[in-house]
JSON list of C-alpha atoms in Angstrom, two decimals:
[
{"chain": "U", "resi": 368, "resn": "ILE", "atom": "CA", "xyz": [-58.46, 23.93, -6.96]},
{"chain": "U", "resi": 369, "resn": "VAL", "atom": "CA", "xyz": [-58.29, 22.59, -10.24]},
{"chain": "U", "resi": 370, "resn": "LYS", "atom": "CA", "xyz": [-61.66, 23.05, -11.02]},
{"chain": "U", "resi": 371, "resn": "ARG", "atom": "CA", "xyz": [-61.48, 26.16, -10.35]},
{"chain": "U", "resi": 372, "resn": "LEU", "atom": "CA", "xyz": [-58.46, 27.15, -12.40]},
{"chain": "U", "resi": 373, "resn": "VAL", "atom": "CA", "xyz": [-59.94, 25.52, -15.27]},
{"chain": "U", "resi": 374, "resn": "GLU", "atom": "CA", "xyz": [-63.21, 27.30, -15.32]},
{"chain": "U", "resi": 375, "resn": "ALA", "atom": "CA", "xyz": [-61.05, 30.58, -14.84]},
{"chain": "U", "resi": 376, "resn": "MET", "atom": "CA", "xyz": [-59.50, 29.66, -18.24]},
{"chain": "U", "resi": 377, "resn": "ASN", "atom": "CA", "xyz": [-62.70, 29.22, -19.85]},
{"chain": "U", "resi": 378, "resn": "GLY", "atom": "CA", "xyz": [-61.96, 25.23, -19.54]},
{"chain": "U", "resi": 379, "resn": "THR", "atom": "CA", "xyz": [-63.82, 22.24, -18.83]},
{"chain": "U", "resi": 380, "resn": "ILE", "atom": "CA", "xyz": [-62.74, 19.32, -16.64]},
{"chain": "U", "resi": 381, "resn": "SER", "atom": "CA", "xyz": [-64.15, 15.73, -16.79]},
{"chain": "U", "resi": 382, "resn": "VAL", "atom": "CA", "xyz": [-64.10, 12.28, -14.94]},
{"chain": "U", "resi": 383, "resn": "PHE", "atom": "CA", "xyz": [-64.16, 9.03, -16.23]},
{"chain": "U", "resi": 384, "resn": "SER", "atom": "CA", "xyz": [-63.55, 6.26, -13.42]},
{"chain": "U", "resi": 385, "resn": "GLU", "atom": "CA", "xyz": [-64.16, 2.42, -13.67]},
{"chain": "U", "resi": 386, "resn": "LEU", "atom": "CA", "xyz": [-64.31, 0.57, -10.33]},
{"chain": "U", "resi": 387, "resn": "ASN", "atom": "CA", "xyz": [-61.09, -1.44, -9.72]},
{"chain": "U", "resi": 388, "resn": "VAL", "atom": "CA", "xyz": [-59.87, 0.29, -12.67]},
{"chain": "U", "resi": 389, "resn": "GLY", "atom": "CA", "xyz": [-58.70, 3.57, -12.12]},
{"chain": "U", "resi": 390, "resn": "THR", "atom": "CA", "xyz": [-59.96, 7.11, -12.82]},
{"chain": "U", "resi": 391, "resn": "THR", "atom": "CA", "xyz": [-59.24, 9.48, -15.67]},
{"chain": "U", "resi": 392, "resn": "PHE", "atom": "CA", "xyz": [-59.21, 13.21, -15.22]},
{"chain": "U", "resi": 393, "resn": "SER", "atom": "CA", "xyz": [-59.45, 15.29, -18.75]},
{"chain": "U", "resi": 394, "resn": "VAL", "atom": "CA", "xyz": [-58.69, 19.04, -19.13]},
{"chain": "U", "resi": 395, "resn": "GLU", "atom": "CA", "xyz": [-59.50, 20.99, -22.00]},
{"chain": "U", "resi": 396, "resn": "ILE", "atom": "CA", "xyz": [-58.64, 24.79, -21.79]},
{"chain": "U", "resi": 397, "resn": "PRO", "atom": "CA", "xyz": [-59.10, 26.58, -25.49]},
{"chain": "U", "resi": 398, "resn": "PHE", "atom": "CA", "xyz": [-55.44, 28.53, -26.11]},
{"chain": "U", "resi": 399, "resn": "LYS", "atom": "CA", "xyz": [-55.10, 30.39, -29.20]},
{"chain": "U", "resi": 400, "resn": "LYS", "atom": "CA", "xyz": [-52.18, 29.60, -30.89]},
{"chain": "U", "resi": 401, "resn": "VAL", "atom": "CA", "xyz": [-49.79, 32.74, -31.36]},
{"chain": "U", "resi": 402, "resn": "GLU", "atom": "CA", "xyz": [-47.94, 33.56, -34.20]},
{"chain": "U", "resi": 403, "resn": "LYS", "atom": "CA", "xyz": [-43.87, 33.72, -33.48]},
{"chain": "U", "resi": 404, "resn": "PHE", "atom": "CA", "xyz": [-43.08, 36.80, -31.85]},
{"chain": "U", "resi": 405, "resn": "LYS", "atom": "CA", "xyz": [-40.57, 39.11, -34.21]},
{"chain": "U", "resi": 406, "resn": "GLY", "atom": "CA", "xyz": [-40.36, 42.08, -32.38]},
{"chain": "U", "resi": 407, "resn": "LYS", "atom": "CA", "xyz": [-37.61, 43.26, -29.59]},
{"chain": "U", "resi": 408, "resn": "ARG", "atom": "CA", "xyz": [-38.23, 41.49, -26.65]},
{"chain": "U", "resi": 409, "resn": "LYS", "atom": "CA", "xyz": [-38.96, 43.66, -23.46]},
{"chain": "U", "resi": 410, "resn": "GLU", "atom": "CA", "xyz": [-36.14, 43.54, -20.29]},
{"chain": "U", "resi": 411, "resn": "VAL", "atom": "CA", "xyz": [-38.08, 42.05, -17.45]},
{"chain": "U", "resi": 412, "resn": "SER", "atom": "CA", "xyz": [-36.41, 42.28, -14.08]},
{"chain": "U", "resi": 413, "resn": "ASN", "atom": "CA", "xyz": [-36.69, 39.49, -11.88]},
{"chain": "U", "resi": 414, "resn": "VAL", "atom": "CA", "xyz": [-38.10, 41.05, -8.71]},
{"chain": "U", "resi": 415, "resn": "PHE", "atom": "CA", "xyz": [-37.25, 37.83, -6.78]},
{"chain": "U", "resi": 416, "resn": "ASP", "atom": "CA", "xyz": [-33.63, 38.57, -7.38]},
{"chain": "U", "resi": 417, "resn": "ASN", "atom": "CA", "xyz": [-33.88, 41.71, -4.87]},
{"chain": "U", "resi": 418, "resn": "ASN", "atom": "CA", "xyz": [-33.37, 41.34, -1.05]},
{"chain": "U", "resi": 419, "resn": "LEU", "atom": "CA", "xyz": [-35.50, 44.44, -0.40]},
{"chain": "U", "resi": 420, "resn": "LEU", "atom": "CA", "xyz": [-38.21, 42.44, 1.40]},
{"chain": "U", "resi": 421, "resn": "LYS", "atom": "CA", "xyz": [-36.18, 39.85, 3.14]},
{"chain": "U", "resi": 422, "resn": "GLY", "atom": "CA", "xyz": [-36.99, 39.70, 6.82]},
{"chain": "U", "resi": 423, "resn": "LYS", "atom": "CA", "xyz": [-40.11, 41.85, 6.57]},
{"chain": "U", "resi": 424, "resn": "CYS", "atom": "CA", "xyz": [-43.12, 40.57, 8.51]},
{"chain": "U", "resi": 425, "resn": "ILE", "atom": "CA", "xyz": [-46.77, 40.56, 6.23]},
{"chain": "U", "resi": 426, "resn": "LEU", "atom": "CA", "xyz": [-49.92, 39.58, 7.16]},
{"chain": "U", "resi": 427, "resn": "VAL", "atom": "CA", "xyz": [-52.39, 38.34, 4.35]},
{"chain": "U", "resi": 428, "resn": "ALA", "atom": "CA", "xyz": [-55.85, 38.40, 5.39]},
{"chain": "U", "resi": 429, "resn": "ASP", "atom": "CA", "xyz": [-57.77, 36.41, 2.59]},
{"chain": "U", "resi": 430, "resn": "ASP", "atom": "CA", "xyz": [-60.87, 33.78, 2.91]},
{"chain": "U", "resi": 431, "resn": "ASP", "atom": "CA", "xyz": [-59.87, 32.14, -0.35]},
{"chain": "U", "resi": 432, "resn": "PHE", "atom": "CA", "xyz": [-57.27, 29.58, 0.50]},
{"chain": "U", "resi": 433, "resn": "LEU", "atom": "CA", "xyz": [-55.97, 29.61, -3.16]},
{"chain": "U", "resi": 434, "resn": "ASN", "atom": "CA", "xyz": [-55.44, 33.31, -3.13]},
{"chain": "U", "resi": 435, "resn": "GLN", "atom": "CA", "xyz": [-53.53, 32.70, 0.22]},
{"chain": "U", "resi": 436, "resn": "LYS", "atom": "CA", "xyz": [-51.18, 30.00, -0.96]},
{"chain": "U", "resi": 437, "resn": "ILE", "atom": "CA", "xyz": [-50.49, 32.25, -4.29]},
{"chain": "U", "resi": 438, "resn": "THR", "atom": "CA", "xyz": [-49.87, 35.34, -2.25]},
{"chain": "U", "resi": 439, "resn": "THR", "atom": "CA", "xyz": [-47.72, 33.00, 0.21]},
{"chain": "U", "resi": 440, "resn": "HIS", "atom": "CA", "xyz": [-45.93, 31.65, -2.42]},
{"chain": "U", "resi": 441, "resn": "PHE", "atom": "CA", "xyz": [-45.00, 34.97, -4.22]},
{"chain": "U", "resi": 442, "resn": "LEU", "atom": "CA", "xyz": [-43.78, 36.52, -0.93]},
{"chain": "U", "resi": 443, "resn": "GLN", "atom": "CA", "xyz": [-41.97, 33.78, 0.61]},
{"chain": "U", "resi": 444, "resn": "LYS", "atom": "CA", "xyz": [-40.05, 33.73, -2.38]},
{"chain": "U", "resi": 445, "resn": "VAL", "atom": "CA", "xyz": [-38.45, 37.09, -1.61]},
{"chain": "U", "resi": 446, "resn": "GLY", "atom": "CA", "xyz": [-37.68, 36.27, 1.97]},
{"chain": "U", "resi": 447, "resn": "VAL", "atom": "CA", "xyz": [-40.98, 37.52, 3.47]},
{"chain": "U", "resi": 448, "resn": "ASP", "atom": "CA", "xyz": [-42.16, 36.22, 6.55]},
{"chain": "U", "resi": 449, "resn": "VAL", "atom": "CA", "xyz": [-45.64, 35.71, 6.01]},
{"chain": "U", "resi": 450, "resn": "ILE", "atom": "CA", "xyz": [-48.67, 35.28, 8.73]},
{"chain": "U", "resi": 451, "resn": "VAL", "atom": "CA", "xyz": [-52.03, 34.00, 6.93]},
{"chain": "U", "resi": 452, "resn": "VAL", "atom": "CA", "xyz": [-55.51, 34.82, 8.61]},
{"chain": "U", "resi": 453, "resn": "ASN", "atom": "CA", "xyz": [-58.67, 33.83, 7.23]},
{"chain": "U", "resi": 454, "resn": "ASN", "atom": "CA", "xyz": [-61.04, 36.43, 7.54]},
{"chain": "U", "resi": 455, "resn": "GLY", "atom": "CA", "xyz": [-61.88, 39.92, 9.14]},
{"chain": "U", "resi": 456, "resn": "LEU", "atom": "CA", "xyz": [-62.04, 39.26, 12.68]},
{"chain": "U", "resi": 457, "resn": "GLU", "atom": "CA", "xyz": [-59.05, 37.18, 12.77]},
{"chain": "U", "resi": 458, "resn": "ALA", "atom": "CA", "xyz": [-56.95, 39.90, 10.84]},
{"chain": "U", "resi": 459, "resn": "LEU", "atom": "CA", "xyz": [-58.50, 42.38, 13.77]},
{"chain": "U", "resi": 460, "resn": "ASP", "atom": "CA", "xyz": [-57.35, 40.46, 16.56]},
{"chain": "U", "resi": 461, "resn": "ILE", "atom": "CA", "xyz": [-53.68, 40.00, 15.20]},
{"chain": "U", "resi": 462, "resn": "LEU", "atom": "CA", "xyz": [-53.42, 43.58, 14.24]},
{"chain": "U", "resi": 463, "resn": "ASN", "atom": "CA", "xyz": [-53.77, 44.97, 17.73]},
{"chain": "U", "resi": 464, "resn": "THR", "atom": "CA", "xyz": [-51.27, 42.40, 18.86]},
{"chain": "U", "resi": 465, "resn": "LYS", "atom": "CA", "xyz": [-48.49, 42.08, 16.53]},
{"chain": "U", "resi": 466, "resn": "HIS", "atom": "CA", "xyz": [-46.66, 44.67, 14.11]},
{"chain": "U", "resi": 467, "resn": "PHE", "atom": "CA", "xyz": [-46.50, 44.27, 10.63]},
{"chain": "U", "resi": 468, "resn": "ASP", "atom": "CA", "xyz": [-44.38, 45.92, 8.14]},
{"chain": "U", "resi": 469, "resn": "VAL", "atom": "CA", "xyz": [-47.15, 45.81, 5.38]},
{"chain": "U", "resi": 470, "resn": "VAL", "atom": "CA", "xyz": [-50.92, 44.26, 5.42]},
{"chain": "U", "resi": 471, "resn": "LEU", "atom": "CA", "xyz": [-52.65, 42.81, 2.33]},
{"chain": "U", "resi": 472, "resn": "LEU", "atom": "CA", "xyz": [-56.34, 43.14, 3.17]},
{"chain": "U", "resi": 473, "resn": "ASP", "atom": "CA", "xyz": [-59.35, 40.66, 0.88]},
{"chain": "U", "resi": 474, "resn": "ILE", "atom": "CA", "xyz": [-61.67, 43.51, 0.08]},
{"chain": "U", "resi": 475, "resn": "ASN", "atom": "CA", "xyz": [-64.82, 40.99, 0.64]},
{"chain": "U", "resi": 476, "resn": "MET", "atom": "CA", "xyz": [-64.06, 38.73, 3.77]},
{"chain": "U", "resi": 477, "resn": "PRO", "atom": "CA", "xyz": [-66.53, 37.32, 6.13]},
{"chain": "U", "resi": 478, "resn": "GLU", "atom": "CA", "xyz": [-66.95, 38.44, 9.49]},
{"chain": "U", "resi": 479, "resn": "ILE", "atom": "CA", "xyz": [-65.38, 42.01, 8.74]},
{"chain": "U", "resi": 480, "resn": "SER", "atom": "CA", "xyz": [-64.53, 43.29, 5.44]},
{"chain": "U", "resi": 481, "resn": "GLY", "atom": "CA", "xyz": [-61.62, 45.12, 4.15]},
{"chain": "U", "resi": 482, "resn": "GLU", "atom": "CA", "xyz": [-63.36, 48.31, 3.98]},
{"chain": "U", "resi": 483, "resn": "GLN", "atom": "CA", "xyz": [-64.78, 47.65, 7.36]},
{"chain": "U", "resi": 484, "resn": "LEU", "atom": "CA", "xyz": [-61.37, 46.81, 8.64]},
{"chain": "U", "resi": 485, "resn": "ILE", "atom": "CA", "xyz": [-59.47, 49.72, 7.54]},
{"chain": "U", "resi": 486, "resn": "GLN", "atom": "CA", "xyz": [-61.77, 52.01, 8.90]},
{"chain": "U", "resi": 487, "resn": "LYS", "atom": "CA", "xyz": [-60.62, 50.72, 12.53]},
{"chain": "U", "resi": 488, "resn": "LYS", "atom": "CA", "xyz": [-57.08, 51.13, 11.26]},
{"chain": "U", "resi": 489, "resn": "LEU", "atom": "CA", "xyz": [-56.29, 54.16, 13.81]},
{"chain": "U", "resi": 490, "resn": "GLY", "atom": "CA", "xyz": [-57.52, 52.30, 16.82]},
{"chain": "U", "resi": 491, "resn": "PHE", "atom": "CA", "xyz": [-54.89, 49.51, 16.08]},
{"chain": "U", "resi": 492, "resn": "LYS", "atom": "CA", "xyz": [-52.57, 49.33, 18.88]},
{"chain": "U", "resi": 493, "resn": "LYS", "atom": "CA", "xyz": [-49.25, 48.34, 16.75]},
{"chain": "U", "resi": 494, "resn": "ASN", "atom": "CA", "xyz": [-49.90, 49.07, 13.20]},
{"chain": "U", "resi": 495, "resn": "LYS", "atom": "CA", "xyz": [-51.47, 52.71, 12.67]},
{"chain": "U", "resi": 496, "resn": "GLN", "atom": "CA", "xyz": [-48.55, 53.45, 10.40]},
{"chain": "U", "resi": 497, "resn": "THR", "atom": "CA", "xyz": [-48.47, 50.45, 8.78]},
{"chain": "U", "resi": 498, "resn": "PRO", "atom": "CA", "xyz": [-49.12, 50.60, 5.10]},
{"chain": "U", "resi": 499, "resn": "PHE", "atom": "CA", "xyz": [-52.67, 48.68, 4.23]},
{"chain": "U", "resi": 500, "resn": "ILE", "atom": "CA", "xyz": [-53.03, 47.16, 0.55]},
{"chain": "U", "resi": 501, "resn": "ALA", "atom": "CA", "xyz": [-56.41, 46.27, -0.94]},
{"chain": "U", "resi": 502, "resn": "LEU", "atom": "CA", "xyz": [-56.57, 43.00, -2.60]},
{"chain": "U", "resi": 503, "resn": "THR", "atom": "CA", "xyz": [-59.93, 43.09, -4.98]},
{"chain": "U", "resi": 504, "resn": "GLY", "atom": "CA", "xyz": [-61.25, 41.49, -7.85]},
{"chain": "U", "resi": 505, "resn": "ASN", "atom": "CA", "xyz": [-62.85, 45.26, -8.33]},
{"chain": "U", "resi": 506, "resn": "ALA", "atom": "CA", "xyz": [-60.82, 46.66, -10.57]},
{"chain": "U", "resi": 507, "resn": "SER", "atom": "CA", "xyz": [-62.28, 50.25, -11.73]},
{"chain": "U", "resi": 508, "resn": "LYS", "atom": "CA", "xyz": [-60.73, 53.63, -11.83]},
{"chain": "U", "resi": 509, "resn": "LYS", "atom": "CA", "xyz": [-63.34, 54.52, -8.95]},
{"chain": "U", "resi": 510, "resn": "ASP", "atom": "CA", "xyz": [-63.05, 51.29, -7.20]},
{"chain": "U", "resi": 511, "resn": "ARG", "atom": "CA", "xyz": [-59.15, 51.87, -6.77]},
{"chain": "U", "resi": 512, "resn": "ASP", "atom": "CA", "xyz": [-60.13, 55.64, -5.56]},
{"chain": "U", "resi": 513, "resn": "ASN", "atom": "CA", "xyz": [-62.69, 54.39, -3.33]},
{"chain": "U", "resi": 514, "resn": "TYR", "atom": "CA", "xyz": [-60.23, 52.22, -1.88]},
{"chain": "U", "resi": 515, "resn": "LEU", "atom": "CA", "xyz": [-57.41, 55.05, -1.40]},
{"chain": "U", "resi": 516, "resn": "ASN", "atom": "CA", "xyz": [-59.78, 57.34, 0.21]},
{"chain": "U", "resi": 517, "resn": "LEU", "atom": "CA", "xyz": [-60.83, 54.97, 2.85]},
{"chain": "U", "resi": 518, "resn": "GLY", "atom": "CA", "xyz": [-57.20, 54.80, 3.92]},
{"chain": "U", "resi": 519, "resn": "PHE", "atom": "CA", "xyz": [-55.45, 51.69, 1.92]},
{"chain": "U", "resi": 520, "resn": "SER", "atom": "CA", "xyz": [-51.67, 52.77, 1.09]},
{"chain": "U", "resi": 521, "resn": "ASN", "atom": "CA", "xyz": [-52.53, 51.07, -2.55]},
{"chain": "U", "resi": 522, "resn": "VAL", "atom": "CA", "xyz": [-54.52, 48.33, -4.24]},
{"chain": "U", "resi": 523, "resn": "VAL", "atom": "CA", "xyz": [-53.38, 45.35, -5.96]},
{"chain": "U", "resi": 524, "resn": "PHE", "atom": "CA", "xyz": [-56.19, 43.63, -8.27]},
{"chain": "U", "resi": 525, "resn": "LYS", "atom": "CA", "xyz": [-56.88, 39.94, -8.88]},
{"chain": "U", "resi": 526, "resn": "PRO", "atom": "CA", "xyz": [-55.76, 38.26, -10.50]},
{"chain": "U", "resi": 527, "resn": "PHE", "atom": "CA", "xyz": [-52.21, 39.70, -9.79]},
{"chain": "U", "resi": 528, "resn": "LYS", "atom": "CA", "xyz": [-48.71, 38.85, -11.28]},
{"chain": "U", "resi": 529, "resn": "ALA", "atom": "CA", "xyz": [-45.72, 38.36, -8.64]},
{"chain": "U", "resi": 530, "resn": "ASP", "atom": "CA", "xyz": [-43.93, 41.16, -10.02]},
{"chain": "U", "resi": 531, "resn": "GLU", "atom": "CA", "xyz": [-47.02, 43.81, -9.71]},
{"chain": "U", "resi": 532, "resn": "LEU", "atom": "CA", "xyz": [-47.53, 42.55, -6.16]},
{"chain": "U", "resi": 533, "resn": "ILE", "atom": "CA", "xyz": [-43.60, 42.61, -5.17]},
{"chain": "U", "resi": 534, "resn": "GLU", "atom": "CA", "xyz": [-43.21, 45.97, -6.87]},
{"chain": "U", "resi": 535, "resn": "LYS", "atom": "CA", "xyz": [-46.18, 47.56, -4.78]},
{"chain": "U", "resi": 536, "resn": "ILE", "atom": "CA", "xyz": [-45.04, 46.34, -1.54]},
{"chain": "U", "resi": 537, "resn": "SER", "atom": "CA", "xyz": [-41.45, 47.24, -2.36]},
{"chain": "U", "resi": 538, "resn": "GLY", "atom": "CA", "xyz": [-42.46, 50.99, -2.56]},
{"chain": "U", "resi": 539, "resn": "PHE", "atom": "CA", "xyz": [-43.19, 51.49, 0.81]},
{"chain": "U", "resi": 540, "resn": "PHE", "atom": "CA", "xyz": [-39.01, 50.76, 2.03]}
]
């Protein structure tokens, strides 16, 4: 996990280990020094203070463990009950047996992709009217329009910020 995070920030990680002495991990991340901000600061609303999503049940279908943990953390912080599945087949099974207030679907999952799953939405016993949000790294306007045309209610581009995710989900309540 650390290696992936470091590489995502264009950094490097190295290891030095000596038997019976110990191990040293070094991380180098190329940050640019930013001059002190001189303008007015924009007021940022704290999405974690609202109770709009408290008690809502959301399905997170994503095959990436790190994405699951990050998304779950953001949602649980605002009081959401989260159920996580690892692929499209698991999502398909649970969508036919349990109602969700919102479904977050990764587009590129094994077994059944998010695109394939959304096409089955009208056949779901419990979630025909449930909003489905696409989670994707495909961030072009064409991709967004394609996902909306497929039947997704909204799109969240990865990597996302907590307030962006919460805001898009809150729009349904």
